[in-house]
Coordinates of C-alpha atoms in Angstrom, one line a residue:
Chain A
M72 CA 29.4 6.5 8.0
I73 CA 28.5 5.7 11.6
E74 CA 26.5 8.9 11.9
T75 CA 24.5 8.4 8.7
L76 CA 24.0 4.7 8.5
V77 CA 24.7 2.8 11.7
V78 CA 23.0 5.1 14.2
P79 CA 19.7 5.3 12.4
L80 CA 19.6 1.5 11.8
V81 CA 20.4 0.9 15.5
K82 CA 17.7 3.3 16.5
I83 CA 15.2 1.6 14.2
A84 CA 16.1 -1.8 15.6
V85 CA 15.8 -0.6 19.2
L86 CA 12.5 1.1 18.4
L87 CA 11.0 -2.0 16.8
V88 CA 12.0 -4.4 19.6
G89 CA 10.8 -1.8 22.1
I90 CA 7.4 -1.4 20.5
L91 CA 6.8 -5.2 20.1
T92 CA 7.8 -5.8 23.7
A93 CA 5.6 -2.9 24.8
V94 CA 2.7 -4.3 22.8
A95 CA 3.1 -7.7 24.3
Y96 CA 3.1 -6.3 27.8
L97 CA 0.3 -3.9 27.1
V98 CA -1.9 -6.9 26.4
L99 CA -1.0 -8.4 29.7
L100 CA -1.5 -5.0 31.4
E101 CA -5.0 -4.8 29.9
R102 CA -5.9 -8.2 31.2
K103 CA -4.5 -7.4 34.6
V104 CA -6.2 -3.9 34.8
Q105 CA -9.6 -5.3 33.8
A106 CA -9.2 -8.1 36.3
W107 CA -8.4 -5.7 39.1
V108 CA -11.4 -3.5 38.2
Q109 CA -13.6 -6.6 38.4
V110 CA -11.9 -7.8 41.6
R111 CA -10.2 -10.7 40.0
L112 CA -6.5 -11.6 39.8
G113 CA -6.0 -11.9 36.1
P114 CA -3.3 -14.2 34.6
M115 CA -1.2 -15.7 37.4
R116 CA 0.1 -19.0 36.2
V117 CA 2.9 -18.3 33.9
G118 CA 5.8 -16.7 35.8
P119 CA 5.5 -14.5 38.9
H120 CA 2.1 -12.7 38.8
G121 CA 1.7 -13.9 35.2
L122 CA 4.6 -11.8 34.0
L123 CA 5.7 -14.4 31.4
Q124 CA 2.2 -14.7 30.0
P125 CA 3.1 -12.6 26.8
V126 CA 5.8 -15.1 26.0
A127 CA 3.4 -18.0 26.3
D128 CA 0.9 -16.1 24.2
V129 CA 3.4 -15.4 21.4
I130 CA 4.6 -19.0 21.3
K131 CA 1.0 -20.2 21.2
L132 CA 0.1 -17.8 18.3
I133 CA 3.1 -18.7 16.3
I134 CA 2.8 -22.5 16.5
K135 CA -1.0 -22.5 16.0
E136 CA -2.3 -23.7 12.7
D137 CA -2.8 -20.9 10.2
I138 CA -6.0 -21.4 8.3
T139 CA -7.0 -19.8 5.0
P140 CA -10.7 -20.1 4.2
A141 CA -11.3 -22.1 1.1
R142 CA -13.2 -19.3 -0.8
A143 CA -11.0 -16.5 0.4
D144 CA -9.0 -14.3 -1.9
R145 CA -5.6 -15.8 -1.0
W146 CA -3.3 -12.9 -1.9
V147 CA -5.4 -10.2 -0.3
Y148 CA -6.1 -12.4 2.7
T149 CA -2.4 -12.7 3.3
L150 CA -1.7 -9.1 2.6
A151 CA -4.3 -7.5 4.8
P152 CA -2.7 -8.1 8.2
I153 CA 0.6 -6.7 6.8
I154 CA -1.1 -3.6 5.5
V155 CA -2.6 -3.0 8.9
L156 CA 0.6 -3.5 10.8
V157 CA 3.2 -1.7 8.7
P158 CA 1.7 1.9 9.0
A159 CA 1.3 1.4 12.7
L160 CA 5.0 0.8 13.1
V161 CA 6.3 3.3 10.5
V162 CA 4.7 6.3 12.2
F163 CA 7.0 5.8 15.2
A164 CA 9.9 7.2 13.1
V165 CA 8.9 10.8 13.7
I166 CA 8.0 10.6 17.3
P167 CA 10.6 12.4 19.5
F168 CA 11.3 10.3 22.6
G169 CA 13.7 12.8 24.1
P170 CA 16.0 15.8 23.5
E171 CA 19.5 15.4 22.3
T172 CA 21.2 12.9 24.6
N173 CA 24.6 11.3 24.9
V174 CA 24.2 7.6 24.2
F175 CA 27.4 5.6 24.6
G176 CA 29.4 8.7 23.8
I177 CA 27.5 9.7 20.7
R178 CA 25.4 12.8 20.9
M179 CA 22.1 12.2 19.1
P180 CA 18.5 13.2 19.2
L181 CA 16.1 10.4 20.4
H182 CA 14.1 10.1 17.2
V183 CA 14.7 8.4 13.9
A184 CA 13.8 11.3 11.7
D185 CA 12.6 14.9 12.2
I186 CA 10.9 15.9 9.0
N187 CA 9.3 19.3 8.5
V188 CA 5.9 17.7 7.7
G189 CA 6.1 15.3 10.7
L190 CA 2.5 15.6 12.0
L191 CA 1.0 15.4 8.5
Y192 CA 3.2 12.4 7.9
I193 CA 1.7 10.6 10.9
V194 CA -1.9 11.5 9.8
S195 CA -1.3 10.3 6.3
I196 CA 0.5 7.1 7.1
A197 CA -2.0 6.2 9.8
S198 CA -4.8 6.7 7.3
L199 CA -3.4 3.8 5.2
G200 CA -4.2 1.3 7.9
I201 CA -7.8 1.3 6.9
Y202 CA -7.0 -0.7 3.8
G203 CA -6.0 -3.7 5.9
T204 CA -9.3 -3.5 7.8
I205 CA -11.5 -3.3 4.7
L206 CA -9.5 -5.9 2.7
G207 CA -9.2 -8.3 5.6
G208 CA -13.0 -8.4 5.9
W209 CA -13.6 -8.5 2.2
A210 CA -11.0 -11.2 1.4
S211 CA -12.3 -13.6 4.1
N212 CA -15.4 -14.0 1.8
S213 CA -17.6 -14.3 4.9
K214 CA -20.5 -12.1 5.9
Y215 CA -19.7 -11.2 9.5
P216 CA -16.2 -10.0 8.8
L217 CA -17.5 -8.0 5.8
L218 CA -20.1 -6.2 7.9
A219 CA -17.5 -5.6 10.6
S220 CA -15.0 -4.2 8.2
L221 CA -17.6 -1.8 6.7
R222 CA -18.5 -0.7 10.3
A223 CA -14.8 -0.2 11.1
S224 CA -14.0 1.8 8.1
A225 CA -17.1 4.0 8.4
Q226 CA -16.1 4.6 12.0
L227 CA -12.5 5.4 11.1
V228 CA -13.4 7.8 8.3
S229 CA -15.9 9.6 10.5
Y230 CA -13.6 10.2 13.5
E231 CA -10.5 10.9 11.4
V232 CA -12.0 14.2 10.4
A233 CA -12.5 15.4 14.0
V234 CA -9.0 14.2 15.0
T235 CA -7.4 15.9 12.1
M236 CA -9.2 19.1 12.9
T237 CA -7.8 19.1 16.5
L238 CA -4.4 18.5 15.1
V239 CA -4.9 21.7 12.9
S240 CA -5.5 23.7 16.1
M241 CA -2.3 22.3 17.6
I242 CA -0.4 23.2 14.5
L243 CA -1.7 26.7 14.8
M244 CA -0.5 26.9 18.4
A245 CA 2.9 25.6 17.7
G246 CA 3.4 27.2 14.3
S247 CA 5.1 24.1 12.9
L248 CA 4.4 20.6 11.6
S249 CA 7.7 19.2 13.0
M250 CA 7.1 17.1 16.1
V251 CA 10.4 18.3 17.7
E252 CA 9.5 21.9 17.1
I253 CA 6.0 21.4 18.6
V254 CA 7.7 20.2 21.8
E255 CA 10.2 23.0 21.7
S256 CA 7.4 25.6 21.3
Q257 CA 5.8 24.2 24.5
Q258 CA 9.2 24.6 26.2
A259 CA 9.5 28.1 25.0
R260 CA 6.1 29.0 26.3
G261 CA 6.6 27.0 29.5
L262 CA 3.2 25.5 29.0
W263 CA 1.8 22.1 28.2
F264 CA -0.6 22.6 25.4
V265 CA -3.3 20.5 27.2
F266 CA -3.9 23.5 29.5
A267 CA -4.3 25.8 26.6
Q268 CA -6.4 23.4 24.5
P269 CA -8.3 21.1 26.9
L270 CA -11.2 20.7 24.4
A271 CA -8.8 19.7 21.6
F272 CA -7.3 17.1 23.8
F273 CA -10.7 15.7 24.7
I274 CA -11.8 15.4 21.1
Y275 CA -8.4 13.9 20.2
F276 CA -8.7 11.3 22.9
V277 CA -12.3 10.3 22.1
G278 CA -11.4 10.2 18.4
G279 CA -8.3 8.1 19.3
L280 CA -10.5 5.6 21.2
A281 CA -12.8 5.4 18.1
E282 CA -10.0 5.1 15.6
T283 CA -8.3 2.2 17.5
N284 CA -11.7 0.5 17.8
R285 CA -11.5 0.5 21.6
A286 CA -14.3 0.4 24.0
P287 CA -16.7 2.2 24.2
F288 CA -16.4 2.4 20.4
D289 CA -15.5 -1.3 19.8
L290 CA -18.5 -1.9 17.5
P291 CA -16.4 -3.5 14.8
E292 CA -15.5 -6.3 17.2
A293 CA -18.8 -6.5 19.0
E294 CA -18.7 -10.2 19.9
Q295 CA -22.5 -10.5 20.6
E296 CA -23.3 -9.1 17.1
L297 CA -20.4 -10.0 14.9
T298 CA -18.7 -13.0 16.3
G299 CA -15.4 -11.2 16.7
G300 CA -15.0 -8.6 14.0
F301 CA -13.3 -8.3 10.7
H302 CA -10.6 -10.8 11.7
T303 CA -13.0 -13.6 12.6
E304 CA -11.6 -15.9 9.9
Y305 CA -8.0 -15.2 10.8
S306 CA -6.0 -17.5 13.0
G307 CA -2.5 -18.1 14.2
I308 CA 0.2 -15.6 13.2
R309 CA -1.9 -13.6 10.9
F310 CA -4.5 -13.0 13.7
A311 CA -1.5 -12.0 15.9
L312 CA -0.5 -9.3 13.3
F313 CA -4.0 -7.7 13.6
F314 CA -3.8 -7.9 17.3
L315 CA -0.3 -6.4 17.3
A316 CA -1.5 -3.6 15.0
E317 CA -4.4 -2.6 17.3
Y318 CA -2.2 -2.2 20.3
A319 CA 0.6 -0.5 18.4
N320 CA -2.0 2.0 17.2
M321 CA -3.0 2.6 20.8
I322 CA 0.6 3.3 21.6
V323 CA 0.8 5.7 18.6
I324 CA -2.3 7.6 19.8
A325 CA -0.9 7.9 23.3
A326 CA 2.6 8.9 22.1
V327 CA 1.3 11.6 19.8
A328 CA -1.0 12.9 22.5
T329 CA 2.0 13.1 24.8
T330 CA 4.0 15.0 22.2
L331 CA 1.3 17.4 21.3
F332 CA -0.6 18.0 24.5
F333 CA 1.7 16.9 27.4
G334 CA 5.0 18.5 26.4
G335 CA 6.7 15.4 25.1
W336 CA 9.9 15.0 27.0
L337 CA 9.4 18.1 29.2
R338 CA 9.0 17.8 32.9
P339 CA 5.8 18.8 34.6
F340 CA 5.4 22.6 34.9
P341 CA 8.5 23.4 32.7
S342 CA 8.2 27.1 33.6
V343 CA 8.4 26.8 37.4
A344 CA 12.0 27.0 38.3
A345 CA 11.4 25.7 41.8
L346 CA 10.8 22.3 40.4
G347 CA 14.2 22.3 38.7
L348 CA 15.3 19.2 40.6
L349 CA 12.9 17.2 38.4
D350 CA 15.3 17.7 35.6
I351 CA 17.5 15.0 37.0
V352 CA 15.1 12.5 35.5
P353 CA 16.0 12.2 31.8
G354 CA 13.5 13.4 29.2
W355 CA 12.8 10.0 27.7
I356 CA 11.6 8.7 31.0
W357 CA 9.1 11.5 31.3
F358 CA 8.0 10.7 27.8
L359 CA 7.5 7.0 28.5
L360 CA 5.8 7.8 31.9
K361 CA 3.2 10.2 30.3
T362 CA 2.6 7.7 27.5
F363 CA 2.0 5.0 30.0
V364 CA -0.5 7.0 32.0
L365 CA -2.5 7.7 28.8
L366 CA -2.4 4.0 27.9
Y367 CA -3.7 3.2 31.4
V368 CA -6.6 5.6 30.8
F369 CA -7.4 3.6 27.6
L370 CA -7.6 0.4 29.6
W371 CA -9.5 2.1 32.4
V372 CA -12.1 3.5 30.0
R373 CA -12.5 0.0 28.5
A374 CA -13.2 -1.5 31.9
T375 CA -15.6 1.2 32.9
L376 CA -17.8 2.2 30.0
P377 CA -20.4 0.1 28.1
R378 CA -20.5 0.0 24.3
Y379 CA -22.2 2.7 22.2
R380 CA -24.9 1.8 19.8
Y381 CA -24.0 2.4 16.1
D382 CA -26.3 5.3 15.5
Q383 CA -25.1 6.9 18.8
L384 CA -21.5 6.5 17.6
M385 CA -22.2 8.2 14.3
R386 CA -24.2 11.0 16.0
L387 CA -21.4 11.7 18.4
G388 CA -18.8 11.8 15.7
W389 CA -20.6 13.9 13.1
K390 CA -23.0 16.1 15.2
V391 CA -20.9 16.7 18.3
L392 CA -17.2 16.1 17.8
I393 CA -16.7 17.6 14.3
P394 CA -18.6 20.8 15.0
L395 CA -16.8 21.2 18.3
A396 CA -13.4 20.6 16.5
I397 CA -14.2 23.1 13.8
A398 CA -15.3 25.7 16.4
N399 CA -12.1 25.0 18.3
V400 CA -10.0 25.6 15.2
I401 CA -11.7 28.9 14.5
V402 CA -11.3 30.1 18.1
T403 CA -7.7 29.1 18.2
A404 CA -6.9 30.8 14.9
I405 CA -8.5 34.1 16.2
A406 CA -6.6 33.8 19.4
V407 CA -3.3 33.2 17.7
V408 CA -3.8 36.2 15.5
V409 CA -5.0 38.5 18.3
L410 CA -2.5 37.5 21.0
Chain B
M198 CA 24.7 7.0 -15.6
T199 CA 23.4 10.4 -16.7
P200 CA 22.0 12.6 -14.0
I201 CA 18.2 12.8 -13.8
T202 CA 16.9 15.8 -15.7
P203 CA 13.3 17.0 -16.0
A204 CA 13.2 15.3 -19.4
H205 CA 13.4 11.9 -17.5
Y206 CA 10.3 12.9 -15.5
L207 CA 8.5 14.1 -18.6
V208 CA 9.1 10.8 -20.3
L209 CA 7.9 8.9 -17.2
S210 CA 4.8 11.0 -17.0
A211 CA 4.1 10.7 -20.8
A212 CA 4.3 6.9 -20.4
L213 CA 2.0 6.9 -17.4
F214 CA -0.5 9.2 -19.2
S215 CA -0.5 6.8 -22.2
I216 CA -1.2 3.8 -19.9
G217 CA -4.1 5.7 -18.4
L218 CA -5.4 6.6 -21.9
I219 CA -5.2 3.0 -23.1
G220 CA -7.1 2.0 -20.0
V221 CA -9.9 4.5 -20.7
L222 CA -10.1 3.4 -24.3
V223 CA -9.9 -0.3 -23.9
R224 CA -11.5 -1.3 -20.6
R225 CA -15.3 -1.6 -20.3
N226 CA -15.6 -1.6 -16.5
L227 CA -16.7 2.0 -15.6
I228 CA -14.8 1.9 -12.3
V229 CA -11.5 0.8 -14.0
I230 CA -12.0 3.6 -16.5
F231 CA -12.2 6.1 -13.6
M232 CA -9.1 4.7 -12.1
S233 CA -7.3 5.1 -15.4
I234 CA -8.4 8.8 -15.3
E235 CA -6.8 9.1 -11.9
L236 CA -3.6 7.6 -13.4
M237 CA -3.6 10.3 -16.1
L238 CA -4.1 13.1 -13.5
N239 CA -1.2 11.7 -11.6
A240 CA 1.0 11.8 -14.7
V241 CA 0.1 15.5 -15.1
N242 CA 1.0 16.1 -11.5
I243 CA 4.4 14.5 -12.0
N244 CA 5.0 17.0 -14.8
L245 CA 4.0 20.0 -12.7
V246 CA 6.2 19.0 -9.8
A247 CA 9.2 18.2 -12.0
F248 CA 9.0 21.7 -13.5
S249 CA 8.5 23.2 -10.1
Q250 CA 11.8 21.6 -9.1
Q251 CA 13.6 22.7 -12.2
W252 CA 12.8 26.3 -11.8
Q253 CA 13.0 26.2 -8.0
H254 CA 9.6 27.8 -7.9
V255 CA 6.8 26.5 -5.8
V256 CA 3.9 27.4 -8.1
G257 CA 4.0 24.0 -9.8
Q258 CA 3.3 22.3 -6.6
V259 CA 0.4 24.7 -5.9
F260 CA -1.1 23.7 -9.2
A261 CA -0.6 20.1 -8.4
L262 CA -2.5 20.7 -5.2
F263 CA -5.4 22.2 -7.2
V264 CA -5.3 19.1 -9.4
V265 CA -5.6 16.9 -6.3
A266 CA -8.6 18.9 -5.2
V267 CA -10.3 18.7 -8.6
A268 CA -9.5 14.9 -8.6
A269 CA -11.2 14.5 -5.3
A270 CA -14.3 16.3 -6.5
E271 CA -14.3 14.3 -9.7
A272 CA -14.0 11.0 -7.8
A273 CA -16.9 11.9 -5.5
I274 CA -19.3 12.9 -8.3
G275 CA -18.1 10.1 -10.6
L276 CA -18.6 7.4 -8.1
G277 CA -22.0 8.8 -7.1
I278 CA -23.0 8.6 -10.8
I279 CA -21.7 5.0 -11.0
L280 CA -23.7 4.0 -7.9
A281 CA -26.9 5.7 -9.1
F282 CA -26.5 4.0 -12.5
Y283 CA -25.8 0.6 -10.9
R284 CA -29.0 1.0 -8.9
N285 CA -31.0 1.5 -12.0
K286 CA -29.4 -0.9 -14.5
E287 CA -27.4 -3.4 -12.4
T288 CA -24.4 -2.9 -14.6
V289 CA -21.2 -0.9 -14.8
N290 CA -20.3 -2.0 -18.3
V291 CA -19.9 1.0 -20.6
D292 CA -21.0 -1.1 -23.6
E293 CA -24.4 -1.6 -21.9
I294 CA -24.8 2.1 -21.2
T295 CA -26.5 2.9 -24.5
L296 CA -29.8 4.4 -23.5
M297 CA -28.8 7.9 -24.7
R298 CA -27.1 6.6 -27.9
W299 CA -28.9 7.2 -31.1
Chain C
M72 CA 19.4 9.5 -6.7
T73 CA 19.6 8.0 -10.2
I74 CA 18.9 4.5 -8.9
A75 CA 16.0 5.7 -6.8
F76 CA 14.5 7.4 -9.8
Y77 CA 14.7 4.4 -12.1
T78 CA 13.4 2.0 -9.5
L79 CA 10.4 4.2 -8.7
A80 CA 9.8 4.8 -12.4
A81 CA 9.8 1.1 -13.1
F82 CA 7.4 0.5 -10.2
I83 CA 5.1 3.3 -11.3
L84 CA 4.8 2.1 -14.8
A85 CA 4.5 -1.6 -13.9
L86 CA 1.8 -0.8 -11.4
G87 CA 0.0 1.4 -13.9
V88 CA -0.1 -1.4 -16.4
L89 CA -1.4 -3.7 -13.7
V90 CA -4.2 -1.3 -12.8
V91 CA -5.5 -1.2 -16.4
S92 CA -5.0 -4.9 -17.1
T93 CA -6.1 -6.7 -14.0
K94 CA -9.5 -8.4 -14.2
N95 CA -10.3 -8.3 -10.5
T96 CA -11.4 -4.8 -9.6
V97 CA -10.3 -5.0 -6.0
H98 CA -6.8 -6.0 -7.0
A99 CA -6.8 -3.1 -9.4
V100 CA -7.6 -0.8 -6.6
L101 CA -4.8 -2.2 -4.5
F102 CA -2.3 -1.7 -7.4
L103 CA -3.7 1.9 -7.7
V104 CA -2.8 2.6 -4.1
A105 CA 0.7 1.2 -4.5
N106 CA 1.1 3.3 -7.6
F107 CA 0.1 6.5 -5.7
L108 CA 2.5 5.7 -2.9
C109 CA 5.3 5.3 -5.4
V110 CA 4.3 8.7 -7.0
A111 CA 4.4 10.2 -3.5
M112 CA 8.0 8.8 -3.1
L113 CA 8.8 10.4 -6.4
Y114 CA 7.6 13.8 -5.0
V115 CA 10.0 13.3 -2.0
L116 CA 12.8 12.8 -4.6
L117 CA 11.7 16.1 -6.2
Q118 CA 11.9 17.9 -2.8
A119 CA 8.1 18.4 -2.6
E120 CA 7.5 16.9 0.8
F121 CA 4.3 18.6 1.4
L122 CA 2.7 17.5 -1.8
A123 CA 4.0 14.0 -1.1
V124 CA 2.2 13.8 2.2
I125 CA -0.9 15.3 0.7
Q126 CA -0.7 12.7 -2.1
V127 CA -0.8 9.9 0.5
L128 CA -3.4 11.6 2.7
V129 CA -5.9 12.6 0.0
Y130 CA -5.3 10.1 -2.8
A131 CA -4.2 7.0 -1.1
G132 CA -6.0 7.5 2.2
G133 CA -9.2 9.2 0.8
I134 CA -10.1 8.9 -2.8
V135 CA -9.0 5.3 -3.3
V136 CA -10.9 4.3 -0.1
L137 CA -13.9 5.7 -1.9
Y138 CA -13.2 3.5 -4.9
L139 CA -12.8 0.5 -2.7
F140 CA -16.2 1.2 -1.1
V141 CA -17.9 1.5 -4.5
V142 CA -16.2 -1.6 -5.8
M143 CA -17.6 -3.5 -2.8
L144 CA -21.1 -1.9 -3.1
V145 CA -21.3 -2.7 -6.8
N146 CA -21.6 -6.4 -6.1
L147 CA -22.0 -7.8 -9.6
K148 CA -23.7 -11.1 -10.2
R149 CA -22.1 -11.5 -13.6
G150 CA -18.7 -10.4 -14.8
P151 CA -18.7 -6.6 -15.5
E152 CA -17.1 -7.0 -18.9
T153 CA -19.1 -9.9 -20.3
H154 CA -21.1 -8.0 -22.8
V155 CA -19.2 -6.5 -25.7
D156 CA -20.7 -4.0 -28.1
P157 CA -20.0 -5.3 -31.6
R158 CA -19.1 -1.9 -32.7
R159 CA -16.2 -1.7 -30.2
R160 CA -12.7 -1.4 -31.6
D161 CA -10.2 -2.4 -28.8
R162 CA -7.2 -2.5 -31.1
M163 CA -8.0 1.1 -32.1
G164 CA -7.7 2.1 -28.5
L165 CA -4.3 0.5 -28.1
L166 CA -3.2 2.0 -31.3
I167 CA -4.3 5.5 -30.3
G168 CA -2.6 5.1 -26.9
G169 CA 0.6 4.0 -28.6
A170 CA 0.4 6.9 -31.1
V171 CA -0.1 9.4 -28.3
L172 CA 2.9 8.0 -26.4
A173 CA 5.1 8.1 -29.6
E174 CA 4.0 11.7 -30.1
F175 CA 4.9 12.7 -26.6
V176 CA 8.3 11.1 -26.8
A177 CA 8.9 12.7 -30.2
I178 CA 8.1 16.1 -28.9
L179 CA 10.3 15.6 -25.8
L180 CA 13.2 14.4 -27.9
Y181 CA 12.8 17.3 -30.3
G182 CA 12.5 19.8 -27.4
F183 CA 15.3 18.6 -25.3
A184 CA 17.9 17.1 -27.6
P185 CA 19.5 20.2 -29.3
R186 CA 20.2 22.1 -26.0
A187 CA 20.3 19.4 -23.4
T188 CA 22.7 21.6 -21.4
G189 CA 19.8 24.0 -20.6
A190 CA 19.5 25.6 -17.2
A191 CA 20.6 22.9 -14.8
P192 CA 18.5 22.7 -11.7
A193 CA 20.0 24.9 -9.0
A194 CA 20.9 23.3 -5.6
A195 CA 18.0 23.1 -3.2
A196 CA 17.5 26.4 -1.4
P197 CA 17.8 25.7 2.3
G198 CA 16.2 27.8 5.0
V199 CA 12.6 28.2 4.1
G200 CA 10.8 24.9 4.3
N201 CA 8.7 23.5 1.6
V202 CA 5.5 23.8 3.7
E203 CA 6.0 27.5 4.3
Q204 CA 6.7 28.1 0.6
V205 CA 3.6 26.3 -0.5
G206 CA 1.5 28.0 2.2
W207 CA 2.6 31.5 1.1
S208 CA 1.9 30.8 -2.5
L209 CA -1.5 29.2 -1.7
Y210 CA -2.8 31.8 0.7
V211 CA -1.3 34.9 -0.8
D212 CA -0.8 34.5 -4.6
Y213 CA -3.6 32.0 -5.2
L214 CA -6.1 32.9 -2.6
V215 CA -9.1 33.3 -4.9
P216 CA -8.5 30.0 -6.8
F217 CA -8.0 28.3 -3.4
E218 CA -11.4 29.5 -2.3
V219 CA -13.0 28.5 -5.6
A220 CA -11.5 25.1 -5.1
S221 CA -13.1 24.8 -1.7
I222 CA -16.5 25.8 -3.2
L223 CA -16.0 23.2 -5.9
L224 CA -15.4 20.5 -3.3
L225 CA -18.5 21.6 -1.4
V226 CA -20.6 21.4 -4.6
A227 CA -19.1 18.0 -5.3
M228 CA -19.9 16.8 -1.8
I229 CA -23.6 17.9 -2.0
G230 CA -23.8 16.5 -5.5
A231 CA -22.5 13.1 -4.5
I232 CA -24.9 12.9 -1.6
V233 CA -27.9 13.8 -3.9
L234 CA -26.7 11.2 -6.5
A235 CA -26.1 8.4 -4.1
K236 CA -29.2 8.9 -2.0
K237 CA -31.9 6.3 -2.5
E238 CA -35.2 7.6 -4.0
P239 CA -37.7 8.2 -1.2

């Protein structure tokens, strides 16, 4: 009973609370990092160094008036933020945060579920988030959100192809779709896959930036052109859900990249015995550390690069990334067969 | 309660197929008619997978995969035709698509 | 297991009815997505995990998005179903649908009733995963149909582009 019901429920609860907290602080971190890059201080007023700013933001968003435009499609308008958020949270179920560990005397793996189609599960569930984007823009019954949602969905569909192609080459390397087995195969080879597949990681990361609508691909939210994006008409808690989903998706991209390319919970250089003392640090800390570094790169890129133009974005996706990804799959397949 | 046998799945799929069929026959919006066809294809897939489980043989699922591939091709072409037609006639009502009717 | 089946079956049928009966096409598309997700869950119940994921990925995440795009592009100034051909017989459609359903059920009852004991499904074979099985079957036994399907998709892709392109 405890094993089959209580443990998973507790895991899910811990995971949800953890993600929501992480998202809140990721927003703060983003403001801080951008401020530092631009030689400013960022939020400083609420708490020491602005550390309580997320709390203030959450309270503000919850108590703010929630407006539904008069000509909006009421049902779809309410449903859209939920459709965006739920897939972003559900994919965390298959991400392995660590190896089997003793937690309060119970030996358990640090993931909610290890299914044998794990990676495909992530891809398919993540592809459902697009509905919220399209419907949010459509249901607002307003032209800028509609244009932004069309841009967002076109961008998502284009870059999804390239990202899925890189995942295929990773599946070929690992010989499994299960997230746990992908990490274990990196352990068995003593090699983080990023060193074997640097091109795949590059394509995945660029595609990830585009899929989460982050700078330099933040065209769907280009303020100067679209007054804020597909959620222009949203306010209060529903806007907060869109915001939450965007940052949760960033964490998903970073966590999946950690699992596939950076050895998940493995320590650096898992094959070098001389670094054995690094094993003192538990696996889940390595995992969170790597995810954090990748998230930092997300913020760093945003503070550094200017926005792409729409035709440049499409050309990069279709004429550069997809051919490169397909070539990468072919080369990987040949290498796997020959070696 | 009785255990779930393939017969249950077959009844479910027959009902879903009939719903899709009624949709095709009764609705006049071309897009909805296409969606009804997708419902019918799904009903067929439920059948195939139920048989695949009954005989513990994976071939039913492989056939279902082929059905999915054909459905994707059908959707792409069908929606292309709808768009082309809409551009010419500004309608998606099948009762107004009578140009070729004698 | 039994409860899960009946719940899913009820959802699938209810959503199917909503798809064909809703006036607003965007709502119909939403119901269609929900219907496909329920069917995917039914596949999980039938131990076809790979097909369930493909169902979500291709149907819910791909094909229906296409429908949504078209529904939004076909921005009708007047209701799509205002004009009715006087020769149309809607009742006949309902009747034929009902007749087909009755026929299906009759066949099923006839086929299953006398020997309901038939081969009970064996327990799930552990060991080889569902993905491996499907992969072997697809790439070994059905390699040629698989390649033909890929060519079909290519043809459909080119055809869709040609159809949807504006005249120069």
